[in-house]
Every structure is written in structure tokens, then in C-alpha cells.
Coordinates of C-alpha atoms and ligand atoms in Angstrom, one line a residue:
M1 CA 51.8 22.5 -9.6
C2 CA 53.8 25.4 -11.0
G3 CA 56.4 25.1 -13.6
I4 CA 60.0 26.2 -13.0
I5 CA 63.1 26.6 -15.1
G6 CA 66.6 27.8 -14.5
I7 CA 69.4 28.7 -16.8
L8 CA 73.2 29.1 -16.5
G9 CA 73.7 29.8 -20.3
S10 CA 76.0 31.5 -22.8
A11 CA 73.0 33.4 -24.7
P12 CA 70.5 35.7 -23.3
A13 CA 68.5 33.7 -20.9
A14 CA 65.0 35.6 -21.1
P15 CA 64.0 34.3 -24.5
R16 CA 65.1 30.8 -23.4
L17 CA 63.2 30.9 -20.2
V18 CA 60.2 31.8 -22.0
Q19 CA 60.7 29.2 -24.6
A20 CA 60.9 26.6 -21.6
L21 CA 57.9 28.1 -19.8
K22 CA 55.7 27.6 -22.9
R23 CA 56.4 23.8 -22.4
L24 CA 55.6 24.3 -18.7
E25 CA 52.4 26.0 -19.1
Y26 CA 50.5 22.9 -18.8
R27 CA 51.4 23.1 -15.0
G28 CA 49.7 26.4 -14.4
Y29 CA 49.0 29.6 -16.2
D30 CA 47.6 32.1 -13.5
S31 CA 50.9 34.2 -14.0
A32 CA 54.5 34.1 -15.2
G33 CA 57.7 35.7 -14.5
V34 CA 61.5 35.7 -15.1
A35 CA 64.5 37.0 -13.4
T36 CA 67.9 37.5 -14.8
L37 CA 71.2 38.8 -13.7
E38 CA 71.9 42.1 -15.5
G39 CA 75.5 43.1 -14.6
G40 CA 75.1 41.1 -11.4
R41 CA 71.9 42.8 -10.3
I42 CA 68.6 40.8 -10.2
E43 CA 66.2 42.2 -12.6
R44 CA 62.6 40.7 -12.8
R45 CA 59.8 40.9 -15.3
R46 CA 56.4 39.4 -14.2
A47 CA 52.9 39.4 -15.4
P48 CA 49.4 38.1 -14.4
G49 CA 47.7 35.6 -16.9
K50 CA 49.2 33.7 -19.7
L51 CA 52.7 33.7 -21.0
A52 CA 51.8 36.2 -23.7
N53 CA 51.4 38.9 -21.1
L54 CA 55.0 38.2 -19.8
E55 CA 56.3 38.3 -23.5
L56 CA 54.7 41.7 -23.9
E57 CA 56.4 42.9 -20.7
L58 CA 59.8 41.7 -22.1
A59 CA 59.2 43.3 -25.5
G60 CA 58.7 46.6 -23.7
A61 CA 61.6 46.2 -21.1
P62 CA 64.0 43.5 -22.5
L63 CA 66.6 41.6 -20.5
S64 CA 70.0 40.5 -21.9
G65 CA 71.6 38.6 -18.8
V66 CA 72.7 34.9 -19.6
S67 CA 71.8 33.5 -16.1
G68 CA 68.1 33.4 -15.1
I69 CA 65.2 31.6 -13.6
G70 CA 61.4 31.4 -14.7
H71 CA 58.2 30.4 -13.4
T72 CA 54.5 29.7 -14.5
R73 CA 52.0 29.7 -11.7
W74 CA 49.0 27.7 -10.6
A75 CA 47.8 30.0 -7.7
T76 CA 47.6 28.4 -4.2
H77 CA 48.4 31.1 -1.7
G78 CA 47.3 34.7 -3.0
A79 CA 45.4 35.8 -6.0
P80 CA 47.0 35.7 -9.6
T81 CA 48.4 39.2 -9.5
T82 CA 51.8 40.6 -10.6
A83 CA 52.9 41.0 -6.9
N84 CA 52.1 37.3 -6.3
A85 CA 53.8 36.3 -9.5
H86 CA 57.3 34.5 -9.2
P87 CA 60.3 34.9 -9.1
H88 CA 60.0 36.3 -5.7
A89 CA 63.3 38.3 -4.8
T90 CA 65.3 40.5 -2.5
D91 CA 68.3 42.5 -3.6
K92 CA 70.4 39.3 -3.0
V93 CA 68.4 36.3 -4.3
A94 CA 65.5 35.5 -6.5
I95 CA 63.6 32.3 -6.1
V96 CA 60.9 30.3 -8.1
H97 CA 58.9 27.7 -6.3
N98 CA 56.5 24.8 -7.1
G99 CA 54.6 23.3 -4.2
I100 CA 53.4 24.6 -0.8
I101 CA 55.5 25.7 2.2
E102 CA 53.3 24.6 5.1
N103 CA 55.0 26.5 7.8
F104 CA 55.3 29.8 5.9
R105 CA 53.2 31.7 8.4
S106 CA 55.6 31.1 11.4
L107 CA 58.6 31.6 9.2
R108 CA 57.1 34.9 7.8
E109 CA 56.3 36.1 11.4
G110 CA 59.9 35.5 12.5
L111 CA 61.4 37.1 9.5
A112 CA 59.2 40.1 9.8
K113 CA 60.1 40.7 13.3
A114 CA 63.8 40.6 12.1
G115 CA 63.0 43.5 9.7
H116 CA 62.2 41.6 6.4
E117 CA 59.6 43.2 4.4
F118 CA 57.3 41.0 2.3
A119 CA 55.8 42.1 -1.0
S120 CA 53.3 39.3 -1.8
E121 CA 50.7 37.1 0.0
T122 CA 52.5 34.0 -1.2
D123 CA 53.9 31.2 0.9
S124 CA 57.0 31.0 -1.5
E125 CA 58.3 34.5 -0.6
V126 CA 59.6 33.3 2.8
I127 CA 62.2 31.2 0.8
A128 CA 63.9 34.3 -0.7
H129 CA 63.9 36.1 2.8
L130 CA 65.3 32.9 4.6
I131 CA 68.1 32.7 2.2
T132 CA 68.7 36.6 2.4
D133 CA 68.9 36.2 6.1
G134 CA 71.6 33.5 5.8
L135 CA 73.5 35.7 3.3
D136 CA 73.2 38.6 5.6
N137 CA 74.8 36.5 8.3
G138 CA 77.8 35.7 6.2
L139 CA 76.8 32.3 4.7
T140 CA 77.7 31.4 1.2
P141 CA 74.9 30.9 -1.4
E142 CA 75.3 27.3 -1.0
Q143 CA 75.2 27.4 2.7
A144 CA 72.4 29.8 2.8
A145 CA 70.2 27.8 0.5
I146 CA 70.8 24.5 2.5
A147 CA 70.1 26.3 5.7
A148 CA 66.9 27.8 4.3
V149 CA 65.7 24.5 2.8
R150 CA 66.2 22.8 6.1
R151 CA 63.7 25.0 7.8
L152 CA 61.0 24.5 5.1
E153 CA 58.2 22.2 5.8
G154 CA 55.9 21.0 3.0
A155 CA 56.4 20.4 -0.7
F156 CA 58.7 22.1 -2.9
G157 CA 60.9 22.3 -6.0
I158 CA 62.9 25.4 -5.9
A159 CA 65.4 27.3 -8.2
C160 CA 67.6 30.1 -6.7
L161 CA 69.6 32.8 -8.5
F162 CA 72.1 35.0 -6.6
A163 CA 73.0 38.6 -7.1
G164 CA 76.7 38.9 -8.2
E165 CA 76.9 35.3 -8.8
E166 CA 77.0 34.7 -12.5
D167 CA 77.9 31.0 -12.3
V168 CA 75.7 29.7 -9.5
L169 CA 72.2 28.3 -9.7
I170 CA 70.7 26.2 -6.8
G171 CA 67.9 23.8 -6.9
A172 CA 66.1 21.7 -4.3
R173 CA 63.5 19.1 -4.4
K174 CA 61.2 17.7 -1.7
G175 CA 57.8 16.4 -2.9
S176 CA 57.7 18.3 -6.2
P177 CA 59.9 17.1 -9.3
L178 CA 63.0 18.8 -10.3
A179 CA 65.3 17.8 -13.0
V180 CA 69.0 19.0 -14.0
G181 CA 69.7 19.4 -17.6
I182 CA 73.4 19.3 -18.7
G183 CA 74.3 21.3 -21.6
D184 CA 77.6 22.1 -23.5
G185 CA 79.2 24.6 -21.1
E186 CA 75.7 25.4 -19.8
M187 CA 73.4 24.1 -17.0
F188 CA 69.6 24.0 -16.6
L189 CA 67.0 23.1 -14.0
G190 CA 63.5 22.4 -14.9
S191 CA 60.3 20.9 -13.5
D192 CA 60.6 18.1 -16.1
A193 CA 62.7 16.9 -19.1
I194 CA 60.3 18.6 -21.5
A195 CA 61.1 22.0 -20.1
V196 CA 65.0 21.6 -20.7
S197 CA 64.5 19.7 -23.9
P198 CA 65.2 22.7 -26.3
F199 CA 68.6 23.1 -24.6
T200 CA 69.9 19.6 -24.0
T201 CA 69.0 15.8 -24.3
R202 CA 70.9 14.9 -20.9
V203 CA 68.9 15.1 -17.9
M204 CA 69.4 13.9 -14.2
F205 CA 66.2 13.7 -12.0
L206 CA 66.7 14.9 -8.4
E207 CA 65.6 12.4 -5.7
E208 CA 63.6 13.5 -2.6
G209 CA 65.7 15.8 -0.3
D210 CA 68.4 16.6 -3.0
I211 CA 69.8 19.9 -3.4
A212 CA 71.7 20.7 -6.8
I213 CA 74.4 23.4 -6.6
L214 CA 75.1 24.0 -10.2
S215 CA 77.9 26.2 -12.2
R216 CA 78.3 25.9 -16.0
A217 CA 80.9 23.2 -15.4
R218 CA 79.6 21.1 -12.8
A219 CA 76.5 19.8 -11.0
K220 CA 77.1 19.0 -7.5
I221 CA 74.1 17.0 -5.9
L222 CA 73.8 16.6 -2.1
D223 CA 71.3 14.1 -0.8
A224 CA 68.9 14.6 2.1
N225 CA 71.7 13.8 4.5
G226 CA 74.1 16.4 3.0
Q227 CA 76.3 13.7 1.2
V228 CA 77.6 14.3 -2.2
V229 CA 75.9 11.8 -4.6
T230 CA 75.7 11.0 -8.2
R231 CA 72.4 10.7 -10.1
Q232 CA 72.1 8.7 -13.2
I233 CA 72.1 10.8 -16.5
H234 CA 69.3 10.0 -18.9
V235 CA 69.6 10.8 -22.6
F236 CA 66.4 11.8 -24.3
S237 CA 65.8 11.9 -28.0
G238 CA 64.4 15.2 -29.4
A239 CA 61.4 13.4 -30.4
A240 CA 60.5 12.2 -27.0
A241 CA 60.1 15.7 -26.0
A242 CA 58.4 16.9 -29.1
V243 CA 55.4 19.0 -28.3
E244 CA 53.9 20.7 -31.3
K245 CA 50.3 21.2 -32.4
G246 CA 51.1 20.5 -36.0
N247 CA 48.0 21.3 -38.2
H248 CA 45.5 20.9 -35.3
R249 CA 43.7 23.8 -33.7
H250 CA 44.2 22.6 -30.3
F251 CA 46.6 20.0 -28.5
M252 CA 43.3 18.2 -27.2
Q253 CA 42.2 17.7 -30.9
K254 CA 45.7 16.5 -31.9
E255 CA 45.8 14.3 -29.0
I256 CA 42.3 12.6 -29.6
Y257 CA 43.5 11.9 -33.2
E258 CA 46.7 10.3 -32.0
Q259 CA 44.8 7.5 -30.1
P260 CA 45.0 4.9 -32.9
E261 CA 48.7 5.2 -32.7
T262 CA 49.2 5.7 -29.0
S263 CA 46.8 2.9 -27.9
G264 CA 48.4 0.6 -30.6
R265 CA 52.0 1.5 -29.2
T266 CA 50.8 0.7 -25.6
I267 CA 49.1 -2.5 -26.5
T268 CA 52.0 -3.9 -28.7
R269 CA 54.3 -3.2 -25.8
Y270 CA 52.4 -5.9 -23.8
V271 CA 51.0 -8.2 -26.4
N272 CA 52.8 -10.7 -28.4
A273 CA 50.5 -10.7 -31.5
F274 CA 52.3 -13.8 -32.9
D275 CA 51.6 -16.2 -29.9
E276 CA 48.4 -14.2 -29.1
R277 CA 49.7 -13.9 -25.4
V278 CA 50.2 -10.9 -23.2
E279 CA 53.8 -10.4 -22.1
M280 CA 54.3 -8.3 -19.0
P281 CA 57.9 -7.0 -18.1
D282 CA 59.5 -8.2 -14.9
L283 CA 57.0 -7.0 -12.1
D284 CA 59.6 -7.0 -9.4
G285 CA 57.8 -8.9 -6.8
V286 CA 54.3 -8.0 -7.7
D287 CA 52.5 -11.3 -7.7
L288 CA 49.4 -11.2 -10.0
A289 CA 48.2 -14.5 -8.7
A290 CA 47.0 -12.4 -5.6
D291 CA 43.6 -12.6 -4.0
N292 CA 42.8 -8.9 -4.2
A293 CA 43.8 -5.9 -6.4
I294 CA 43.5 -2.2 -5.3
V295 CA 43.4 0.3 -8.2
I296 CA 43.9 4.0 -7.3
G297 CA 44.1 7.2 -9.3
C298 CA 42.5 10.7 -9.6
G299 CA 40.1 12.1 -12.0
T300 CA 40.4 10.5 -15.6
A301 CA 43.1 8.1 -14.1
H302 CA 40.6 7.1 -11.4
Y303 CA 38.0 6.4 -14.1
A304 CA 40.5 4.2 -16.1
G305 CA 40.9 2.3 -12.9
R306 CA 37.1 1.9 -12.6
V307 CA 37.0 0.4 -16.0
A308 CA 39.9 -1.9 -15.0
E309 CA 37.9 -3.0 -11.9
Y310 CA 35.2 -4.6 -14.4
W311 CA 38.0 -6.1 -16.6
L312 CA 39.9 -7.5 -13.6
E313 CA 36.9 -9.0 -12.0
Q314 CA 35.4 -10.5 -15.2
V315 CA 38.6 -11.6 -16.9
A316 CA 40.6 -12.6 -13.9
G317 CA 38.1 -13.3 -11.2
I318 CA 40.1 -11.3 -8.6
A319 CA 38.4 -9.2 -6.0
V320 CA 39.1 -5.5 -6.8
E321 CA 38.7 -2.3 -4.9
T322 CA 38.9 1.1 -6.5
D323 CA 39.2 4.5 -4.9
I324 CA 40.2 8.0 -5.5
A325 CA 43.6 8.7 -4.2
S326 CA 42.5 11.8 -2.3
E327 CA 40.4 9.6 0.1
F328 CA 41.9 6.2 0.0
R329 CA 44.4 6.6 2.9
Y330 CA 42.1 8.5 5.1
R331 CA 39.9 5.3 5.4
K332 CA 42.9 3.4 6.7
P333 CA 42.1 0.5 4.4
A334 CA 42.9 -3.0 5.4
F335 CA 44.5 -5.4 2.9
G336 CA 44.2 -9.1 2.1
R337 CA 47.3 -11.2 2.7
K338 CA 47.8 -11.6 -1.0
S339 CA 47.2 -8.1 -2.5
F340 CA 48.7 -5.8 -5.0
A341 CA 48.0 -2.3 -5.5
V342 CA 47.9 -0.4 -8.9
F343 CA 48.5 3.4 -9.2
V344 CA 47.3 5.0 -12.4
S345 CA 48.7 8.4 -13.4
Q346 CA 49.5 10.3 -16.7
S347 CA 51.9 12.7 -14.9
G348 CA 53.3 10.3 -12.3
E349 CA 53.6 13.4 -10.0
T350 CA 49.8 13.7 -8.7
A351 CA 50.4 14.3 -4.9
D352 CA 47.4 12.4 -3.8
T353 CA 48.3 9.3 -5.8
L354 CA 51.8 9.4 -4.6
A355 CA 50.6 9.6 -1.1
A356 CA 48.3 6.7 -1.5
L357 CA 51.4 4.7 -3.1
R358 CA 53.5 5.5 -0.2
Y359 CA 50.7 4.4 2.2
C360 CA 50.6 1.0 0.5
K361 CA 54.2 0.5 0.6
D362 CA 54.3 1.4 4.4
Q363 CA 51.7 -1.4 4.7
G364 CA 53.9 -3.8 2.9
V365 CA 51.7 -3.9 -0.3
K366 CA 53.3 -4.4 -3.5
T367 CA 52.8 -1.4 -5.9
L368 CA 52.5 -1.3 -9.7
A369 CA 52.5 2.0 -11.4
V370 CA 50.6 2.5 -14.7
V371 CA 52.3 5.9 -15.7
N372 CA 52.9 8.0 -18.8
V373 CA 55.8 10.1 -17.8
P374 CA 59.0 8.0 -17.4
E375 CA 61.1 8.7 -14.4
S376 CA 58.4 10.6 -12.7
T377 CA 58.1 10.3 -9.0
I378 CA 55.4 7.6 -9.0
W379 CA 57.3 5.8 -11.7
R380 CA 60.3 5.6 -9.6
E381 CA 58.8 4.7 -6.2
A382 CA 56.6 2.0 -7.4
D383 CA 57.8 -1.5 -7.0
A384 CA 57.0 -2.2 -10.6
R385 CA 55.7 -0.1 -13.6
L386 CA 53.6 -0.7 -16.7
P387 CA 54.5 2.4 -18.8
T388 CA 51.7 3.9 -21.0
L389 CA 53.1 5.1 -24.4
A390 CA 50.9 8.0 -25.0
G391 CA 53.8 10.5 -25.5
P392 CA 53.6 14.0 -23.9
E393 CA 50.1 14.9 -23.4
I394 CA 49.7 18.8 -23.3
G395 CA 46.0 19.4 -23.3
V396 CA 44.8 19.7 -19.8
A397 CA 41.9 17.3 -20.4
S398 CA 43.3 13.9 -20.6
T399 CA 42.5 11.9 -23.8
K400 CA 45.2 9.8 -25.3
A401 CA 46.6 9.1 -21.9
F402 CA 43.3 7.8 -20.8
T403 CA 43.1 5.2 -23.7
A404 CA 46.8 4.3 -23.3
Q405 CA 45.9 3.5 -19.6
L406 CA 43.0 1.5 -20.6
S407 CA 45.2 -0.4 -23.1
A408 CA 47.9 -1.2 -20.4
L409 CA 45.1 -2.1 -17.9
A410 CA 43.3 -4.4 -20.3
A411 CA 46.7 -6.2 -20.9
L412 CA 47.1 -6.4 -16.9
A413 CA 43.7 -7.9 -16.6
I414 CA 44.6 -10.7 -19.1
A415 CA 48.0 -11.3 -17.3
T416 CA 46.2 -11.5 -14.1
G417 CA 43.7 -13.9 -15.5
R418 CA 46.4 -16.1 -16.8
A419 CA 48.5 -15.9 -13.5
R420 CA 45.4 -16.8 -11.5
G421 CA 44.5 -19.6 -13.8
A422 CA 41.1 -17.9 -14.5
I423 CA 41.4 -18.0 -18.4
S424 CA 42.5 -20.7 -20.8
S425 CA 45.1 -20.0 -23.4
Q426 CA 42.3 -20.0 -26.0
E427 CA 40.4 -17.3 -24.0
E428 CA 43.6 -15.4 -23.7
G429 CA 44.2 -15.6 -27.5
R430 CA 40.6 -14.3 -28.1
L431 CA 41.1 -11.3 -25.9
V432 CA 44.4 -10.6 -27.3
R433 CA 42.9 -10.7 -30.9
A434 CA 40.2 -8.3 -29.7
L435 CA 42.7 -6.0 -28.1
M436 CA 44.7 -5.9 -31.4
E437 CA 41.8 -4.6 -33.2
T438 CA 41.6 -1.5 -31.0
P439 CA 43.6 1.0 -33.0
R440 CA 41.5 0.3 -36.1
M441 CA 38.3 0.5 -34.2
I442 CA 39.5 3.9 -32.5
A443 CA 40.3 5.2 -36.0
Q444 CA 36.8 4.2 -37.2
A445 CA 35.2 5.9 -34.2
L446 CA 37.0 9.1 -35.2
D447 CA 34.9 9.2 -38.4
S448 CA 32.1 10.2 -36.4
E449 CA 33.3 13.7 -35.8
P450 CA 31.1 15.4 -38.5
K451 CA 28.0 14.1 -36.9
I452 CA 29.2 15.0 -33.5
E453 CA 30.0 18.5 -34.7
A454 CA 26.2 19.1 -35.3
I455 CA 25.2 17.7 -32.0
A456 CA 27.9 19.7 -30.2
H457 CA 26.5 22.9 -31.5
E458 CA 23.1 22.1 -29.8
L459 CA 24.8 20.8 -26.6
S460 CA 26.8 24.1 -26.2
Q461 CA 23.5 25.7 -25.3
A462 CA 22.8 23.3 -22.4
R463 CA 22.9 24.2 -18.9
D464 CA 23.1 20.7 -17.5
V465 CA 23.9 17.4 -19.1
L466 CA 23.5 13.8 -17.8
Y467 CA 25.6 10.9 -19.1
L468 CA 24.5 7.2 -18.6
G469 CA 26.2 3.8 -18.9
R470 CA 25.7 0.4 -17.5
G471 CA 28.4 -2.1 -16.6
V472 CA 31.9 -1.0 -18.0
H473 CA 30.3 1.9 -19.6
Y474 CA 29.3 3.4 -16.3
P475 CA 32.9 4.7 -15.5
L476 CA 33.0 5.7 -19.1
A477 CA 29.8 8.0 -18.4
L478 CA 31.6 9.4 -15.5
E479 CA 34.5 10.2 -17.7
G480 CA 32.3 11.8 -20.4
A481 CA 30.7 14.1 -17.8
L482 CA 34.1 15.1 -16.5
K483 CA 35.4 15.8 -19.9
L484 CA 32.5 18.1 -20.8
K485 CA 32.5 20.0 -17.4
E486 CA 36.4 20.6 -17.4
I487 CA 36.6 22.1 -20.8
S488 CA 33.1 23.7 -21.7
Y489 CA 32.2 24.6 -18.2
I490 CA 28.7 23.0 -18.6
H491 CA 27.3 21.2 -15.6
A492 CA 27.5 17.5 -16.2
E493 CA 27.0 14.4 -14.2
G494 CA 27.6 10.7 -15.0
Y495 CA 25.3 8.0 -13.4
A496 CA 24.8 4.3 -13.6
A497 CA 21.8 3.8 -15.9
G498 CA 20.0 1.9 -13.5
E499 CA 20.6 4.2 -10.6
L500 CA 18.8 7.2 -12.1
K501 CA 15.3 6.3 -11.0
H502 CA 16.6 6.4 -7.3
G503 CA 16.8 10.1 -7.3
P504 CA 18.7 11.9 -10.3
I505 CA 15.6 11.3 -12.5
A506 CA 14.1 14.2 -10.8
L507 CA 16.7 16.5 -12.8
I508 CA 15.1 15.5 -16.2
D509 CA 13.0 18.3 -17.6
E510 CA 11.7 18.9 -21.1
G511 CA 14.8 19.1 -23.4
T512 CA 17.4 17.9 -20.8
P513 CA 20.3 16.4 -22.9
V514 CA 21.1 12.9 -21.7
V515 CA 24.0 11.1 -23.4
V516 CA 23.8 7.3 -23.2
L517 CA 26.7 5.0 -23.8
A518 CA 25.1 1.8 -24.8
P519 CA 26.6 -0.8 -27.5
H520 CA 24.2 -3.4 -28.4
D521 CA 25.7 -6.0 -25.9
S522 CA 24.2 -8.3 -23.2
L523 CA 23.1 -5.2 -21.2
F524 CA 21.5 -3.3 -24.1
E525 CA 17.9 -4.1 -23.3
K526 CA 18.1 -3.0 -19.7
T527 CA 19.7 0.3 -20.8
L528 CA 16.9 0.8 -23.3
S529 CA 14.4 0.5 -20.6
N530 CA 16.4 3.3 -18.7
M531 CA 16.4 5.5 -22.0
Q532 CA 12.5 5.2 -22.3
E533 CA 12.2 6.2 -18.8
V534 CA 14.0 9.5 -19.4
A535 CA 12.5 10.0 -22.9
A536 CA 9.0 9.8 -21.4
R537 CA 10.0 12.6 -19.1
G538 CA 11.1 14.9 -22.0
A539 CA 14.8 14.2 -22.1
K540 CA 16.6 14.8 -25.4
L541 CA 18.6 11.5 -25.9
I542 CA 22.0 11.5 -27.5
L543 CA 22.7 7.8 -27.9
I544 CA 26.2 6.6 -28.7
T545 CA 25.8 3.0 -30.0
D546 CA 26.6 0.6 -32.9
S547 CA 24.5 -0.2 -35.8
A548 CA 22.5 -2.8 -34.0
G549 CA 21.9 -0.4 -31.0
A550 CA 20.8 2.4 -33.4
A551 CA 18.3 0.0 -35.2
A552 CA 16.8 -0.8 -31.8
A553 CA 16.5 2.6 -30.4
S554 CA 16.2 4.9 -33.4
D555 CA 12.5 5.9 -32.4
I556 CA 13.4 7.2 -29.0
A557 CA 17.0 8.9 -29.6
K558 CA 17.0 12.4 -30.7
H559 CA 20.5 11.9 -32.0
L560 CA 22.6 8.9 -32.8
I561 CA 26.3 8.8 -32.7
L562 CA 27.6 5.6 -34.4
A563 CA 30.5 3.7 -33.0
P564 CA 31.9 0.6 -34.9
A565 CA 30.7 -2.8 -33.6
C566 CA 33.4 -4.2 -31.7
D567 CA 34.2 -7.1 -29.1
P568 CA 32.6 -5.8 -25.7
F569 CA 36.2 -6.1 -24.1
I570 CA 37.5 -3.3 -26.0
A571 CA 34.3 -1.3 -26.1
P572 CA 35.6 1.1 -23.4
L573 CA 38.5 2.2 -25.5
V574 CA 36.5 2.6 -28.7
Y575 CA 33.6 4.6 -26.9
S576 CA 36.1 6.9 -25.3
V577 CA 36.6 8.6 -28.7
P578 CA 32.9 10.0 -29.1
I579 CA 32.6 11.2 -25.4
Q580 CA 36.0 13.1 -26.0
L581 CA 34.9 14.5 -29.4
L582 CA 31.5 15.5 -27.9
A583 CA 33.2 17.5 -25.1
Y584 CA 36.0 19.0 -27.5
L585 CA 33.4 20.2 -30.1
T586 CA 31.2 21.6 -27.5
A587 CA 33.8 23.5 -25.9
V588 CA 35.0 24.8 -29.2
H589 CA 31.4 25.9 -29.9
K590 CA 31.4 27.7 -26.6
G591 CA 34.7 29.4 -27.3
T592 CA 36.4 28.4 -24.1
D593 CA 40.2 27.8 -23.6
V594 CA 40.2 24.1 -24.5
D595 CA 43.8 23.3 -23.8
Q596 CA 44.1 25.4 -20.6
P597 CA 40.7 25.5 -18.9
R598 CA 40.1 27.8 -16.1
N599 CA 41.3 26.8 -12.6
L600 CA 42.9 23.5 -13.8
A601 CA 46.5 22.5 -14.2
K602 CA 47.9 19.5 -15.8
S603 CA 49.8 18.1 -13.1
V604 CA 48.5 18.4 -9.6
T605 CA 51.3 18.3 -7.1
V606 CA 49.4 19.6 -4.1
E607 CA 47.0 17.5 -1.8
Ligands
M6R701 O1 48.4 13.0 -13.9 P1 47.3 12.2 -13.4 O2 46.9 11.3 -14.4 O3 47.7 11.6 -12.2 O4 46.2 13.3 -13.2 C1 45.0 12.9 -12.6 C2 44.0 14.0 -12.8 O5 44.4 15.0 -12.4 C3 43.6 14.2 -14.3 O6 43.2 12.9 -14.9 C4 42.5 15.1 -14.5 O7 41.3 14.6 -13.9 C5 42.4 15.5 -15.9 N1 42.3 16.9 -16.1 C6 41.1 14.9 -16.5 O8 41.0 15.4 -18.0

């Protein structure tokens, strides 16, 4: 899940490569590097750690060439050192790679026997040597790149720059995304459209198995069978790719505050407010009047799916199965005769989710993607799609994409209820009216920041934190715990409130913080009993509830975070805000790298 960029330009490439890498840093930030052609020779600058280190390298030893490639790394094979940083190069070719070359060991052994010397521990370096082998044997750059790619097993997006070839850049895609940006007398390669957006608005997305042979004047695309093909050119507006922090301290903070707008945008895409009906786009053969639904995702996207499980069952009366994508296909799941499968993903590139989608397609199950990045692989491979309109999410911890996923899934639950005849038009109208209130309710929930700020200060001292929820708030407890651990590095676990007494209650000690998500709904009294159980054992209760819940539990809760009273249907959307703010403000107190927490990457394109 590294980020790659390539430029055949008319201005010095290095600053532009760095500019693009800044937009790709969400894909990994263990090291970064660039290579340019300087008088036809390949010159590299690489540095471990964040891009700022590479910028220092370049300031000390500038590059002026106009053709180049760049990379920001999420380490898989080999530590995050300079030697393992991309680009990897010989004197004839430099390459950047995103993905994993599964047969790198056997390729490396063969190349080493033939006299190739390796300078890194990476799987990627074999690509440079394979291409060099071809060039040594008289192949052209195009022929050598094609021959090398044919020998690679695994997943890759690659960009290759050739010594002495100022007007050639070659890209290849299998399993990892790659886009071609078409400029004015310039040509670009990038892991996504955002990478090339500073230079052009015209972008083609390569398909699986494609190889792109670029010059400044032309993009020749060969498909997996070696046939010359054309790929559609998409035109993006500058705004679609805008990724600035504005006045916010972190992207995560900005993205939390964007949620009234992003959830509203997503809801209005699926809701006809005038008729109080949900309107789905053409679902291309996905029949919502099915007997079973399967909802798959990873991490936060999986938790959005778990919330949807409650909605689909309660609103539409459909049997639902949810799973994490990394396990789903190993179970060899069986499907009912009338099933559809929903794949939830912000990036649309998560390797496990994509593999699960392909599994379902192989089994003849119709697939529906709830995806944020248009034209991503999951978006394109699914039978039908429900876009989430969160806009680019840069913070590694997912926030606005989560609530946009919930927004689309809530609309899907209503549409499924109607298709199955499970709800009347009056009930549909009531649910739509509730959904339309979400942006306002989220905006009100954001008002709790000053209160949460004080609690976060205390929470930042904790070693372990438990999150509890009941019903639809159970997956939200899981999401709250995930958010806290990934950005504050504090150990946290989410549990169903009723499950605690079956074991995890042994973890409660004097002062253990326990965050409880409990609006004053039909399940409140039961959760109140669970709160009493943990309070009696010394837990420090942080209760997120509405004013009625606060009145009922103020004597046992050490801290109260007030959320607006809302329809239970939209409560998961509204209660997402306090758990995000609590994690964010705790991480700020701890001084961690909020937007780029250690060991993580925004888009996980390895299994
Ligand atoms: O791009 P996706 O939604 O498919 O990503 C899935 C997970 O990797 C992602 O939600 C991850 O758990 C986030 N870091 C959570 O904040």
C-alpha cells in the first residue's frame, strides 16, 4: 500500500514528485524517494521516515531533471531504511513498486546466479534487475518491461524510468491501482487521481493486467493479452481532489467537523425529501427483495457493516450475515438462493475486501459496493455501487467516511425494507424524516468538544479502556475502541454491554475507564444495570447519552458526554461524533501523530 508517482514533464520533476508524494503519504510513510534523469543518467535521493526527510536530502543535493519517479513506502519486506527505500535501480532502470511480489525469492536467486547484485532486502528490487536483464539481452525498454512483468507473481503497481530515455515512462498494474494523468505535453503515472491532480484533471485508470507505455505525446495501453486498448478518460474538477487542512490542526479534526456536510450530501443522494422516499440508483441486477444479505468490510468499514446488520434486520426483516473480509472467504461460505452481498470500503482498494468481492462474484452472488473513492477497483468490479460522498479522507483514522457509509447503508436498509414489503410508505416516510435530521444532529453533537476535551486529558493517562454498547451501539463500541487504539496507542476493547459479565469484567479495576454508549432508548435500563455492575467494581464511567439518560445515570457516571436526543434509527450516526472526538482529543493530549499513526496506512492493498 505504498504510493507511486511518475512524471514525463517540462519542468524540474523533483519538486513535483514531492508535491504528489505529499498527497500519497496516506498510503504509507516509512520512507520516501525519487529518481530523475540527469543528463540521461539515473540519480536517486531517498530517506527513511517521512517526506520531510526526503525534502532535506533534496535541499542538500538538488535534482533538475524533468523526467522522474517517486515513492512513499509502507514497509512489507525489509526494514524502513534508506537501502530499502524506493526507487530501486540499476544503471539502466529505476522502478517504484506498490504491492508484493510473491515469487521474489526464486527470481532473486536466479538473477543473483546470473551476476546481479542486490542492494536491498525488498521484494521490489527484483523488478529493476529483471528489466535490466532484458535490456542487457538487447530488448527495448517496452519489451524488457513486458517480459519482466510476465514473470512477476503477486500484486503490483509499478512505474519504470529508463537511463538515456528522456521520453519513456512505463507503468504496469496487477492488483494495485495505477492511473495515467494526461497533461499538456506532459504525462503522469500515479497510484490515484489525487496524486496527479496538481498537474492535470484528465485521468485514465488502468485495468488489471494493463501496461502503459508513455511518452509526452502519447499513452499506449496494452491489456493483459498484449492488445492495444483504449481506457476511458475521466475529467476531475480541481475541487474533487482538494486536500488541504484549512484552519484545522489535523486532517482528522477537519474531517470530523465536515460530517454534517458529508453525511448530508450522502443522505440527499439517496433520499427524495419531498416525497419522503428513498431513491436508489439502478442497482444493475442486485435484487433487494432477496432472502439474505451479506455485508463485508475491514476495520471501520466492517463496523459500519455491523451497524447495517441491525438496520437491515430491524427495518427490512432480511437475514443478514456480516464478516471481516480477511476471514470471509476462508470459511467457504454458503449462500441462499436469493442473496446479495454488500462490500463497504472507503478506499475501494482494500485487498481483503476485493478478494471477498471476487469470491462472491465467482459464486454467482450479485455484489453491491458502498465505496468512497470513485473508479477504485471495488467500485469498478462490483455489479452495482452506492457511492458515499465523504470526499477525500486523508486522516488514517476513518471518521467522515464511516458516517457517510452509515448514511448510505441506512438508505439501503430502507430501500430493502420497501423492496421486501417489510415497511409501509408511512414507515418509510418516518425513517426518511429521521434520516434527514442527521446533519443537524451531528452538528449539535460536535458542540460537546469542550466537555470531551477535559475528559480526554484524564483518559490520556489510561493504560486500558473498555467501551460498552448494547444493540446497534455495540458495533459503535467496537469502533470507539478501534479509534482510540489506532491514534492514541492506548489499549482499548469494545464489548456488548451484556457480555461483560461472561469474562471481561475481570479486567475492571479501581479507576479503569469504561466508556458507555447508551441513549435513553428501549435498551437503556438493561445497559444501566451493566453500568452499575462495573461501577460497583471501581470502574470510572464515561457515559455518552442524551439528557434523559444523563438524568437517570448521573449518580453513577463519573463523566457525562451529552449527545442530542434523536430518533433511535439515526443514533449510530450521531453517537459516532463523541467517540471520534474522544479518541482525537486523547491522542492530541498524548502528542501522537494523529493523521499518520505508527504502523498504519490509509489504503491496505496487501492481504
Ligand atoms: O479503505 P477501507 O474502508 O476498505 O479500509 C478498511 C480499514 O483498513 C479501515 O477502516 C481502517 O480500519 C481505518 N484505519 C480505521 O480508522
